[in-house]
Amino acid sequence: MDAKTLCLGSLMVGDATGYEIRKMFEDGAFSCFHQIGYGSIYPALSRLQADGLATVTEHDQDGRPGKKVYAITEAGRRAFAEALQGPPGADSFRSDTLFILAFGDLLPLERRSALLDAYSAIHATLLRELEEEPIDEEQCTPGHLFVRNYGLTIYKAIVKYIADNRHLLEQPSQATDDQASTPTPRTHAKGR
Amino acid sequence: MDAKTLCLGSLMVGDATGYEIRKMFEDGAFSCFHQIGYGSIYPALSRLQADGLATVTEHDQDGRPGKKVYAITEAGRRAFAEALQGPPGADSFRSDTLFILAFGDLLPLERRSALLDAYSAIHATLLRELEEEPIDEEQCTPGHLFVRNYGLTIYKAIVKYIADNRHLLEQPSQATDDQASTPTPRTHAKGR
DNA sequence: GCGTCCATGTAAATGGTTACATGATTAT
DNA sequence: ATAATCATGTAACCATTTACATGGACGC
C-alpha cells in the first residue's frame, strides 16, 4: 500500500496537515498497522494535490511555517475507494527483538531480562495510548472500531504472553552467563 | 537487522543453502518475525563468504545447479554474537488488510466477508504450519521455544479475535451495500 | 502436458528511511 | 534554560522487491 493511498485514508477521516497525518500513523488510530514518515508523506501530499485528489488551504501563522491543511476531493474519494478494491498485499511483520530473543542463550541473563522488560513496556505503552485515544462518536465507523479493538486485543495478548513465558528465557542455566567472547560451539544438525 | 545477520542466524541453527534459508523465513521457525527473499539472501551469503564468516561446500548434483551448502565459521559466530549486542530496532508491522477493513463501510458486504475469511484463513494456516513444524529436541533452545510459542499465541489470538468480532463489520446496515461509485460524503470534523 | 519444487543468481526499479535545514512557541 | 511540540520540505542513501534467465525432476 503506497504512501498516497495511506494519506488519502487519513484525509477520509478528516482534513489534516502532513504533520497531523504522521501523528495518526505514529500514535493514532492507524499506528498499529502501518507507519510512514515525513519523507513519504510530504511528497505524497504534493502529488495528491497535483492529481486533483486533494486540495490545500494555507493557514498562515505568525512565525511558524504556514500550516497547510489538506482536504480530500470527490475525485480523491473515488480514487481511494478504487484503491481499496484490489487484493490486499500480505501482512509483513518484523521484529529484531524476537530475532535476538530467539538466540537468547548467547546472551547474558541481565540482557535477556532487559530485552523482555523493554519489549513488554513498549507494548504496554502502545496499549495505553490506544485505550486513551478518544473515540469520536460521530465518525467512528464499525471498521474503525474493529481495527481499534484488534490492536487492543493483540497488544494485551503480547503483554500477557511475555509475563507468562519470560521464565523460559530467564533460567540462569544456559551455556554462558558471563559474556564469553567465545560462544560455545554446538554440533550442527546434518543438512537435509 | 540486515540480511547478513539474518543469514548468520539461520546458519547458527545448522548448515544450509540459500534456498533452505529462504524457506526458514517463509515457512519455518523465523517466518513470524522476519522475511527475506532470494534477492537479499544470495548477495548476503556471498559477502559472508568473502568476509570469512561462512564457508561453502559445493555438492554437485546431476543436472540441477550445484547445491551450495553454507556453514558458519568461528569468526561468523563471533560476528553474530556481536550483532545481537546492540539495541534492537523497533518492530514494524504493516497490514493492507486491516487498513482496508478500517474503511469497511465503503465496501459491499460480500467483500468485507471475503476479506475477513481470507485473513482468518491465512492465520489459521500459519498457525497449523507452526504447530506441525517438528521441534528438534537436540537443538531447541529456550529462545527458540519462546518465539515459537509467541507465534502460536498471537496467531491464535488473531483467529479468535476475527471470529468473535467479525459481526462488527458484517452488519448490512452500512451506507451502501451495492458498490456505489459515489461513496456517501460524510461531514468532516473540523481541523484541530 | 502442466504445474510445482528444487536451485542459483543478477539487474533494474521502486520506494521508503535518514539526515539535513530552519525556526518559533510552549511547557518544565 | 532546556526540551518538546509544532511545522515543512529536500536529497542522498539504502534496501528490498520484482522480474528476468535457466533447467531438470516429479507428481497429477
Short mmCIF file of C-alpha atoms (C1' of nucleotides) in Angstrom, two decimals:
data_model
loop_
_atom_site.label_atom_id
_atom_site.label_comp_id
_atom_site.label_asym_id
_atom_site.label_seq_id
_atom_site.Cartn_x
_atom_site.Cartn_y
_atom_site.Cartn_z
CA MET A 1 0.00 0.00 0.00
CA ASP A 2 1.67 3.17 -1.11
CA ALA A 3 2.01 6.44 0.73
CA LYS A 4 -0.56 8.16 -1.47
CA THR A 5 -3.33 5.76 -0.55
CA LEU A 6 -2.34 5.90 3.09
CA CYS A 7 -2.61 9.68 3.05
CA LEU A 8 -5.96 9.55 1.29
CA GLY A 9 -7.14 7.25 4.06
CA SER A 10 -6.12 9.81 6.64
CA LEU A 11 -7.92 12.54 4.76
CA MET A 12 -11.06 10.40 4.61
CA VAL A 13 -11.21 10.66 8.38
CA GLY A 14 -10.83 14.41 8.28
CA ASP A 15 -8.83 17.33 6.93
CA ALA A 16 -5.26 17.35 8.14
CA THR A 17 -1.74 18.69 7.73
CA GLY A 18 1.23 16.48 6.88
CA TYR A 19 2.29 16.74 10.47
CA GLU A 20 -1.05 15.52 11.72
CA ILE A 21 -1.11 12.66 9.27
CA ARG A 22 2.19 11.41 10.56
CA LYS A 23 0.82 11.51 14.07
CA MET A 24 -2.08 9.32 13.06
CA PHE A 25 0.43 6.73 11.98
CA GLU A 26 2.67 7.21 14.98
CA ASP A 27 0.22 7.41 17.87
CA GLY A 28 -3.21 7.37 16.43
CA ALA A 29 -5.72 5.00 15.01
CA PHE A 30 -3.54 3.67 12.21
CA SER A 31 -0.38 3.27 14.25
CA CYS A 32 -0.76 -0.46 14.75
CA PHE A 33 -0.83 -1.49 11.14
CA HIS A 34 1.13 0.97 9.04
CA GLN A 35 3.81 3.57 9.57
CA ILE A 36 5.14 6.34 7.37
CA GLY A 37 7.50 9.24 7.93
CA TYR A 38 7.60 12.80 6.64
CA GLY A 39 9.82 11.69 3.81
CA SER A 40 6.91 9.77 2.33
CA ILE A 41 4.04 11.97 3.42
CA TYR A 42 5.01 15.38 2.06
CA PRO A 43 5.85 14.19 -1.45
CA ALA A 44 2.66 12.10 -1.44
CA LEU A 45 0.53 15.09 -0.49
CA SER A 46 2.08 17.18 -3.26
CA ARG A 47 1.30 14.52 -5.81
CA LEU A 48 -2.21 14.13 -4.46
CA GLN A 49 -2.77 17.82 -4.92
CA ALA A 50 -1.23 17.81 -8.39
CA ASP A 51 -3.54 14.97 -9.37
CA GLY A 52 -6.59 16.78 -8.08
CA LEU A 53 -7.26 14.23 -5.37
CA ALA A 54 -6.78 16.74 -2.57
CA THR A 55 -6.92 20.48 -2.05
CA VAL A 56 -4.77 22.67 0.17
CA THR A 57 -5.68 25.64 2.32
CA GLU A 58 -2.81 27.58 3.71
CA HIS A 59 -3.30 28.94 7.19
CA ASP A 60 -0.54 31.42 7.72
CA GLN A 61 0.68 31.50 11.24
CA ASP A 62 2.91 34.22 12.62
CA GLY A 63 6.43 32.94 12.56
CA ARG A 64 5.93 29.24 12.03
CA PRO A 65 5.86 27.84 8.52
CA GLY A 66 2.36 28.23 7.14
CA LYS A 67 0.14 25.35 8.06
CA LYS A 68 -1.11 23.52 5.01
CA VAL A 69 -4.39 21.82 5.65
CA TYR A 70 -5.24 19.19 3.06
CA ALA A 71 -8.75 18.04 2.23
CA ILE A 72 -9.81 15.15 0.05
CA THR A 73 -11.80 15.91 -3.09
CA GLU A 74 -14.60 13.96 -4.67
CA ALA A 75 -12.11 12.54 -7.18
CA GLY A 76 -9.92 11.63 -4.23
CA ARG A 77 -12.74 9.69 -2.62
CA ARG A 78 -13.30 7.78 -5.82
CA ALA A 79 -9.59 7.02 -6.18
CA PHE A 80 -9.46 5.83 -2.60
CA ALA A 81 -12.47 3.56 -2.97
CA GLU A 82 -10.83 2.11 -6.04
CA ALA A 83 -7.53 1.52 -4.26
CA LEU A 84 -9.44 -0.45 -1.64
CA GLN A 85 -10.74 -2.71 -4.37
CA GLY A 86 -7.70 -4.78 -5.28
CA PRO A 87 -6.49 -7.84 -3.41
CA PRO A 88 -4.56 -6.69 -0.33
CA GLY A 89 -0.85 -7.38 -0.10
CA ALA A 90 0.34 -9.82 2.52
CA ASP A 91 0.97 -8.61 6.04
CA SER A 92 4.56 -8.00 6.96
CA PHE A 93 5.92 -8.15 10.44
CA ARG A 94 9.50 -7.68 11.51
CA SER A 95 10.91 -7.79 14.96
CA ASP A 96 14.57 -7.52 15.77
CA THR A 97 13.77 -8.12 19.41
CA LEU A 98 12.17 -11.50 18.78
CA PHE A 99 15.01 -12.49 16.49
CA ILE A 100 17.55 -11.63 19.17
CA LEU A 101 15.49 -13.35 21.83
CA ALA A 102 15.42 -16.49 19.70
CA PHE A 103 19.15 -16.65 20.31
CA GLY A 104 18.83 -15.73 23.96
CA ASP A 105 21.21 -18.45 25.02
CA LEU A 106 24.08 -16.43 23.55
CA LEU A 107 23.21 -13.51 25.82
CA PRO A 108 23.86 -12.86 29.49
CA LEU A 109 20.84 -13.16 31.75
CA GLU A 110 20.59 -9.45 32.50
CA ARG A 111 20.40 -8.62 28.84
CA ARG A 112 17.65 -11.15 28.30
CA SER A 113 15.67 -9.63 31.14
CA ALA A 114 16.27 -6.12 29.89
CA LEU A 115 15.04 -7.04 26.41
CA LEU A 116 11.92 -8.66 27.83
CA ASP A 117 11.23 -5.66 30.05
CA ALA A 118 11.62 -3.23 27.20
CA TYR A 119 9.50 -5.31 24.84
CA SER A 120 6.73 -5.64 27.39
CA ALA A 121 6.89 -1.96 28.29
CA ILE A 122 6.63 -0.78 24.72
CA HIS A 123 3.52 -2.82 24.10
CA ALA A 124 2.01 -1.74 27.40
CA THR A 125 2.55 1.87 26.31
CA LEU A 126 1.04 1.26 22.88
CA LEU A 127 -1.91 -0.38 24.59
CA ARG A 128 -2.42 2.53 26.95
CA GLU A 129 -2.18 5.06 24.14
CA LEU A 130 -4.78 3.21 22.10
CA GLU A 131 -7.06 2.92 25.11
CA GLU A 132 -6.78 6.57 25.95
CA GLU A 133 -7.29 7.77 22.43
CA PRO A 134 -10.69 9.42 22.31
CA ILE A 135 -13.24 7.78 20.06
CA ASP A 136 -15.21 10.32 18.17
CA GLU A 137 -18.77 9.03 18.37
CA GLU A 138 -19.78 10.96 15.28
CA GLN A 139 -17.46 9.39 12.81
CA CYS A 140 -16.41 6.16 14.41
CA THR A 141 -17.36 3.56 11.85
CA PRO A 142 -17.63 -0.16 12.56
CA GLY A 143 -14.39 -0.58 10.63
CA HIS A 144 -12.53 1.82 12.88
CA LEU A 145 -13.91 0.04 15.91
CA PHE A 146 -12.90 -3.33 14.54
CA VAL A 147 -9.27 -2.40 13.95
CA ARG A 148 -9.02 -0.47 17.21
CA ASN A 149 -10.19 -3.46 19.21
CA TYR A 150 -7.89 -5.62 17.14
CA GLY A 151 -4.95 -3.54 18.29
CA LEU A 152 -6.07 -3.63 21.88
CA THR A 153 -6.52 -7.38 21.81
CA ILE A 154 -3.16 -8.15 20.24
CA TYR A 155 -1.23 -5.76 22.47
CA LYS A 156 -2.85 -7.31 25.50
CA ALA A 157 -2.02 -10.79 24.27
CA ILE A 158 1.62 -9.81 23.81
CA VAL A 159 2.00 -8.28 27.26
CA LYS A 160 0.35 -11.32 28.79
CA TYR A 161 2.46 -13.74 26.81
CA ILE A 162 5.68 -12.15 27.98
CA ALA A 163 4.58 -12.16 31.61
CA ASP A 164 3.52 -15.80 31.38
CA ASN A 165 6.53 -17.09 29.49
CA ARG A 166 9.53 -14.97 30.31
CA HIS A 167 10.69 -17.61 32.75
CA LEU A 168 11.59 -19.73 29.71
CA LEU A 169 14.32 -17.26 28.90
CA GLU A 170 15.29 -16.26 32.41
CA GLN A 171 16.71 -19.51 33.63
CA PRO A 172 20.34 -18.92 34.54
CA SER A 173 21.11 -22.46 33.39
CA GLN A 174 22.15 -21.56 29.85
CA ALA A 175 25.59 -22.08 28.39
CA THR A 176 27.32 -18.90 29.45
CA ASP A 177 26.08 -16.32 31.89
CA ASP A 178 29.23 -14.25 31.65
CA GLN A 179 29.52 -12.55 28.29
CA ALA A 180 32.01 -15.05 26.88
CA SER A 181 33.57 -13.84 23.67
CA THR A 182 33.77 -17.48 22.60
CA PRO A 183 30.21 -18.75 22.34
CA THR A 184 30.07 -22.48 22.93
CA PRO A 185 30.06 -24.17 19.55
CA ARG A 186 27.25 -26.64 19.26
CA THR A 187 27.21 -29.56 16.88
CA HIS A 188 25.01 -28.90 13.91
CA ALA A 189 22.23 -30.97 12.55
CA LYS A 190 23.21 -32.53 9.26
CA GLY A 191 21.99 -30.61 6.22
CA ARG A 192 18.83 -32.21 4.98
CA MET B 1 18.51 -6.05 11.11
CA ASP B 2 20.31 -6.64 7.87
CA ALA B 3 20.22 -9.66 5.61
CA LYS B 4 23.73 -10.72 6.59
CA THR B 5 22.85 -11.06 10.25
CA LEU B 6 19.64 -12.84 9.39
CA CYS B 7 21.55 -15.37 7.32
CA LEU B 8 24.11 -15.85 10.06
CA GLY B 9 21.24 -16.61 12.40
CA SER B 10 19.99 -19.28 10.05
CA LEU B 11 23.43 -20.80 9.82
CA MET B 12 23.70 -20.83 13.62
CA VAL B 13 20.85 -23.33 13.60
CA GLY B 14 22.55 -25.50 11.01
CA ASP B 15 24.28 -25.59 7.64
CA ALA B 16 22.02 -24.59 4.80
CA THR B 17 21.72 -23.50 1.18
CA GLY B 18 20.29 -20.15 0.15
CA TYR B 19 17.13 -21.92 -0.86
CA GLU B 20 16.76 -23.53 2.54
CA ILE B 21 17.40 -20.26 4.32
CA ARG B 22 14.58 -18.64 2.47
CA LYS B 23 12.30 -21.46 3.48
CA MET B 24 13.16 -20.86 7.13
CA PHE B 25 11.89 -17.34 6.71
CA GLU B 26 8.88 -18.34 4.65
CA ASP B 27 7.54 -21.38 6.47
CA GLY B 28 9.94 -22.14 9.23
CA ALA B 29 10.87 -21.01 12.68
CA PHE B 30 11.68 -17.42 11.73
CA SER B 31 8.71 -16.89 9.46
CA CYS B 32 6.68 -14.98 12.02
CA PHE B 33 9.12 -12.17 12.67
CA HIS B 34 11.25 -11.55 9.61
CA GLN B 35 11.09 -12.26 5.92
CA ILE B 36 13.67 -12.06 3.17
CA GLY B 37 13.74 -13.12 -0.44
CA TYR B 38 16.44 -14.56 -2.71
CA GLY B 39 17.37 -11.11 -3.81
CA SER B 40 18.69 -10.37 -0.34
CA ILE B 41 19.91 -13.82 0.62
CA TYR B 42 22.25 -14.73 -2.21
CA PRO B 43 24.21 -11.48 -2.17
CA ALA B 44 24.39 -11.69 1.64
CA LEU B 45 25.80 -15.21 1.52
CA SER B 46 28.45 -14.16 -0.97
CA ARG B 47 29.54 -11.31 1.24
CA LEU B 48 29.54 -13.57 4.28
CA GLN B 49 31.85 -15.94 2.49
CA ALA B 50 34.09 -13.14 1.26
CA ASP B 51 34.39 -11.85 4.82
CA GLY B 52 35.31 -15.25 6.16
CA LEU B 53 32.15 -15.53 8.23
CA ALA B 54 30.90 -18.57 6.35
CA THR B 55 32.30 -21.35 4.20
CA VAL B 56 30.77 -23.04 1.19
CA THR B 57 30.77 -26.65 0.12
CA GLU B 58 29.52 -27.36 -3.34
CA HIS B 59 27.55 -30.54 -3.74
CA ASP B 60 27.30 -31.12 -7.45
CA GLN B 61 24.04 -32.66 -8.44
CA ASP B 62 23.40 -34.17 -11.82
CA GLY B 63 21.63 -31.61 -13.92
CA ARG B 64 20.44 -29.14 -11.31
CA PRO B 65 22.66 -26.20 -10.43
CA GLY B 66 25.22 -27.31 -7.86
CA LYS B 67 23.91 -27.05 -4.34
CA LYS B 68 25.96 -24.67 -2.26
CA VAL B 69 25.83 -25.56 1.40
CA TYR B 70 26.96 -22.74 3.66
CA ALA B 71 28.36 -23.21 7.15
CA ILE B 72 29.13 -20.58 9.73
CA THR B 73 32.74 -20.15 10.85
CA GLU B 74 34.12 -19.30 14.26
CA ALA B 75 34.55 -15.71 13.12
CA GLY B 76 30.95 -15.82 11.93
CA ARG B 77 29.77 -16.89 15.37
CA ARG B 78 31.66 -14.03 16.94
CA ALA B 79 30.25 -11.54 14.44
CA PHE B 80 26.74 -12.84 15.06
CA ALA B 81 27.07 -12.61 18.84
CA GLU B 82 28.26 -9.06 18.40
CA ALA B 83 25.35 -8.15 16.10
CA LEU B 84 23.00 -9.34 18.83
CA GLN B 85 24.56 -6.86 21.23
CA GLY B 86 23.21 -3.53 20.03
CA PRO B 87 19.82 -2.10 20.89
CA PRO B 88 17.19 -3.74 18.69
CA GLY B 89 15.33 -1.67 16.13
CA ALA B 90 11.63 -1.09 16.66
CA ASP B 91 9.16 -3.68 15.45
CA SER B 92 7.40 -2.93 12.23
CA PHE B 93 4.04 -4.27 11.26
CA ARG B 94 2.09 -3.49 8.14
CA SER B 95 -1.22 -4.83 7.09
CA ASP B 96 -3.07 -3.76 4.00
CA THR B 97 -5.98 -5.93 5.02
CA LEU B 98 -6.50 -4.14 8.33
CA PHE B 99 -6.18 -0.79 6.63
CA ILE B 100 -8.84 -1.74 4.09
CA LEU B 101 -11.04 -3.20 6.78
CA ALA B 102 -10.81 0.06 8.70
CA PHE B 103 -12.74 1.56 5.80
CA GLY B 104 -15.10 -1.37 5.55
CA ASP B 105 -18.11 0.89 5.29
CA LEU B 106 -17.02 1.80 1.76
CA LEU B 107 -17.13 -1.84 0.74
CA PRO B 108 -20.01 -4.14 -0.16
CA LEU B 109 -20.85 -6.73 2.46
CA GLU B 110 -19.59 -9.71 0.44
CA ARG B 111 -16.20 -8.14 0.09
CA ARG B 112 -15.97 -7.47 3.81
CA SER B 113 -16.81 -11.10 4.50
CA ALA B 114 -14.34 -12.32 1.91
CA LEU B 115 -11.55 -10.23 3.42
CA LEU B 116 -12.33 -11.50 6.90
CA ASP B 117 -12.44 -15.09 5.69
CA ALA B 118 -9.13 -14.78 3.89
CA TYR B 119 -7.46 -13.03 6.81
CA SER B 120 -8.64 -15.65 9.25
CA ALA B 121 -7.68 -18.49 6.93
CA ILE B 122 -4.16 -17.24 6.40
CA HIS B 123 -3.51 -17.02 10.10
CA ALA B 124 -5.07 -20.40 10.69
CA THR B 125 -2.69 -21.82 8.09
CA LEU B 126 0.31 -20.09 9.62
CA LEU B 127 -0.77 -21.47 12.98
CA ARG B 128 -1.09 -25.00 11.66
CA GLU B 129 2.30 -24.84 9.94
CA LEU B 130 3.98 -23.64 13.09
CA GLU B 131 2.27 -26.35 15.13
CA GLU B 132 3.22 -29.08 12.71
CA GLU B 133 6.80 -27.97 12.35
CA PRO B 134 8.90 -30.59 14.07
CA ILE B 135 10.85 -29.41 17.10
CA ASP B 136 14.30 -30.87 17.12
CA GLU B 137 14.82 -31.85 20.76
CA GLU B 138 18.58 -31.73 20.41
CA GLN B 139 18.96 -28.13 19.46
CA CYS B 140 15.74 -26.50 20.55
CA THR B 141 16.93 -23.74 22.86
CA PRO B 142 14.68 -21.88 25.30
CA GLY B 143 14.89 -18.92 22.95
CA HIS B 144 13.53 -20.92 20.04
CA LEU B 145 10.75 -22.25 22.23
CA PHE B 146 9.89 -18.77 23.43
CA VAL B 147 9.49 -17.31 19.97
CA ARG B 148 7.70 -20.37 18.65
CA ASN B 149 5.11 -20.19 21.39
CA TYR B 150 4.90 -16.47 20.84
CA GLY B 151 3.91 -17.10 17.24
CA LEU B 152 1.36 -19.72 18.22
CA THR B 153 -0.18 -17.46 20.83
CA ILE B 154 -0.51 -14.45 18.59
CA TYR B 155 -1.87 -16.38 15.64
CA LYS B 156 -4.46 -17.99 17.90
CA ALA B 157 -5.41 -14.61 19.30
CA ILE B 158 -5.91 -13.24 15.79
CA VAL B 159 -8.09 -16.10 14.61
CA LYS B 160 -10.15 -15.86 17.76
CA TYR B 161 -10.48 -12.10 17.50
CA ILE B 162 -11.83 -12.32 13.98
CA ALA B 163 -14.35 -15.00 14.91
CA ASP B 164 -15.52 -13.01 17.93
CA ASN B 165 -15.70 -9.61 16.26
CA ARG B 166 -16.45 -10.05 12.61
CA HIS B 167 -20.08 -9.29 13.28
CA LEU B 168 -18.99 -5.66 13.80
CA LEU B 169 -18.16 -5.48 10.12
CA GLU B 170 -20.83 -7.77 8.79
CA GLN B 171 -23.88 -5.73 9.60
CA PRO B 172 -25.63 -4.95 6.34
CA SER B 173 -26.68 -1.61 7.81
CA GLN B 174 -23.80 0.42 6.39
CA ALA B 175 -24.08 3.25 3.94
CA THR B 176 -24.04 1.41 0.64
CA ASP B 177 -24.41 -2.28 0.12
CA ASP B 178 -24.36 -2.00 -3.62
CA GLN B 179 -20.95 -0.90 -4.88
CA ALA B 180 -21.90 2.72 -5.34
CA SER B 181 -19.34 4.65 -7.36
CA THR B 182 -20.32 7.70 -5.31
CA PRO B 183 -19.46 6.92 -1.72
CA THR B 184 -21.63 8.95 0.64
CA PRO B 185 -19.70 12.07 1.60
CA ARG B 186 -19.62 12.50 5.34
CA THR B 187 -19.12 15.80 7.07
CA HIS B 188 -15.63 16.18 8.39
CA ALA B 189 -14.50 17.04 11.84
CA LYS B 190 -13.06 20.50 11.95
CA GLY B 191 -9.26 20.57 11.78
CA ARG B 192 -7.90 20.98 15.27
"C1'" DG C 1 1.36 -31.79 -20.96
"C1'" DC C 2 1.36 -28.69 -16.93
"C1'" DG C 3 2.45 -27.00 -12.64
"C1'" DT C 4 5.33 -27.18 -8.70
"C1'" DC C 5 9.52 -27.94 -6.29
"C1'" DC C 6 14.36 -27.69 -6.29
"C1'" DA C 7 18.22 -24.38 -7.09
"C1'" DT C 8 21.11 -20.19 -8.14
"C1'" DG C 9 21.92 -15.81 -9.33
"C1'" DT C 10 21.69 -10.73 -11.48
"C1'" DA C 11 19.78 -6.22 -12.69
"C1'" DA C 12 16.65 -2.72 -12.58
"C1'" DA C 13 13.29 -0.18 -10.34
"C1'" DT C 14 10.78 1.17 -6.61
"C1'" DG C 15 10.26 3.33 -2.69
"C1'" DG C 16 11.00 4.28 1.99
"C1'" DT C 17 14.14 5.87 5.82
"C1'" DT C 18 17.56 9.05 7.49
"C1'" DA C 19 19.73 13.14 7.74
"C1'" DC C 20 19.75 17.82 6.80
"C1'" DA C 21 17.94 22.62 7.00
"C1'" DT C 22 15.04 26.05 9.72
"C1'" DG C 23 12.70 28.17 13.48
"C1'" DA C 24 9.00 29.90 16.69
"C1'" DT C 25 6.16 28.62 20.71
"C1'" DT C 26 5.06 26.44 24.95
"C1'" DA C 27 5.76 23.92 28.95
"C1'" DT C 28 9.04 22.38 32.70
"C1'" DA D 1 17.47 27.46 30.36
"C1'" DT D 2 16.07 23.39 28.07
"C1'" DA D 3 13.37 20.23 25.98
"C1'" DA D 4 9.49 19.11 23.47
"C1'" DT D 5 5.96 20.25 20.15
"C1'" DC D 6 4.54 22.30 16.02
"C1'" DA D 7 5.61 22.55 11.04
"C1'" DT D 8 7.50 21.85 6.19
"C1'" DG D 9 10.30 20.18 2.91
"C1'" DT D 10 14.53 18.05 0.07
"C1'" DA D 11 18.22 14.92 -1.17
"C1'" DA D 12 21.08 11.18 -0.65
"C1'" DC D 13 21.24 6.69 0.63
"C1'" DC D 14 19.92 2.16 1.28
"C1'" DA D 15 17.42 -1.92 0.81
"C1'" DT D 16 14.05 -4.74 -0.66
"C1'" DT D 17 11.16 -6.34 -4.04
"C1'" DT D 18 10.39 -7.78 -8.76
"C1'" DA D 19 11.45 -9.51 -12.96
"C1'" DC D 20 14.42 -11.98 -15.69
"C1'" DA D 21 17.30 -16.08 -17.06
"C1'" DT D 22 17.82 -21.27 -16.77
"C1'" DG D 23 16.50 -26.06 -16.26
"C1'" DG D 24 15.87 -30.90 -14.53
"C1'" DA D 25 12.77 -33.98 -11.70
"C1'" DC D 26 8.47 -35.43 -10.14
"C1'" DG D 27 3.62 -35.77 -9.43
"C1'" DC D 28 -1.02 -35.14 -11.46
#
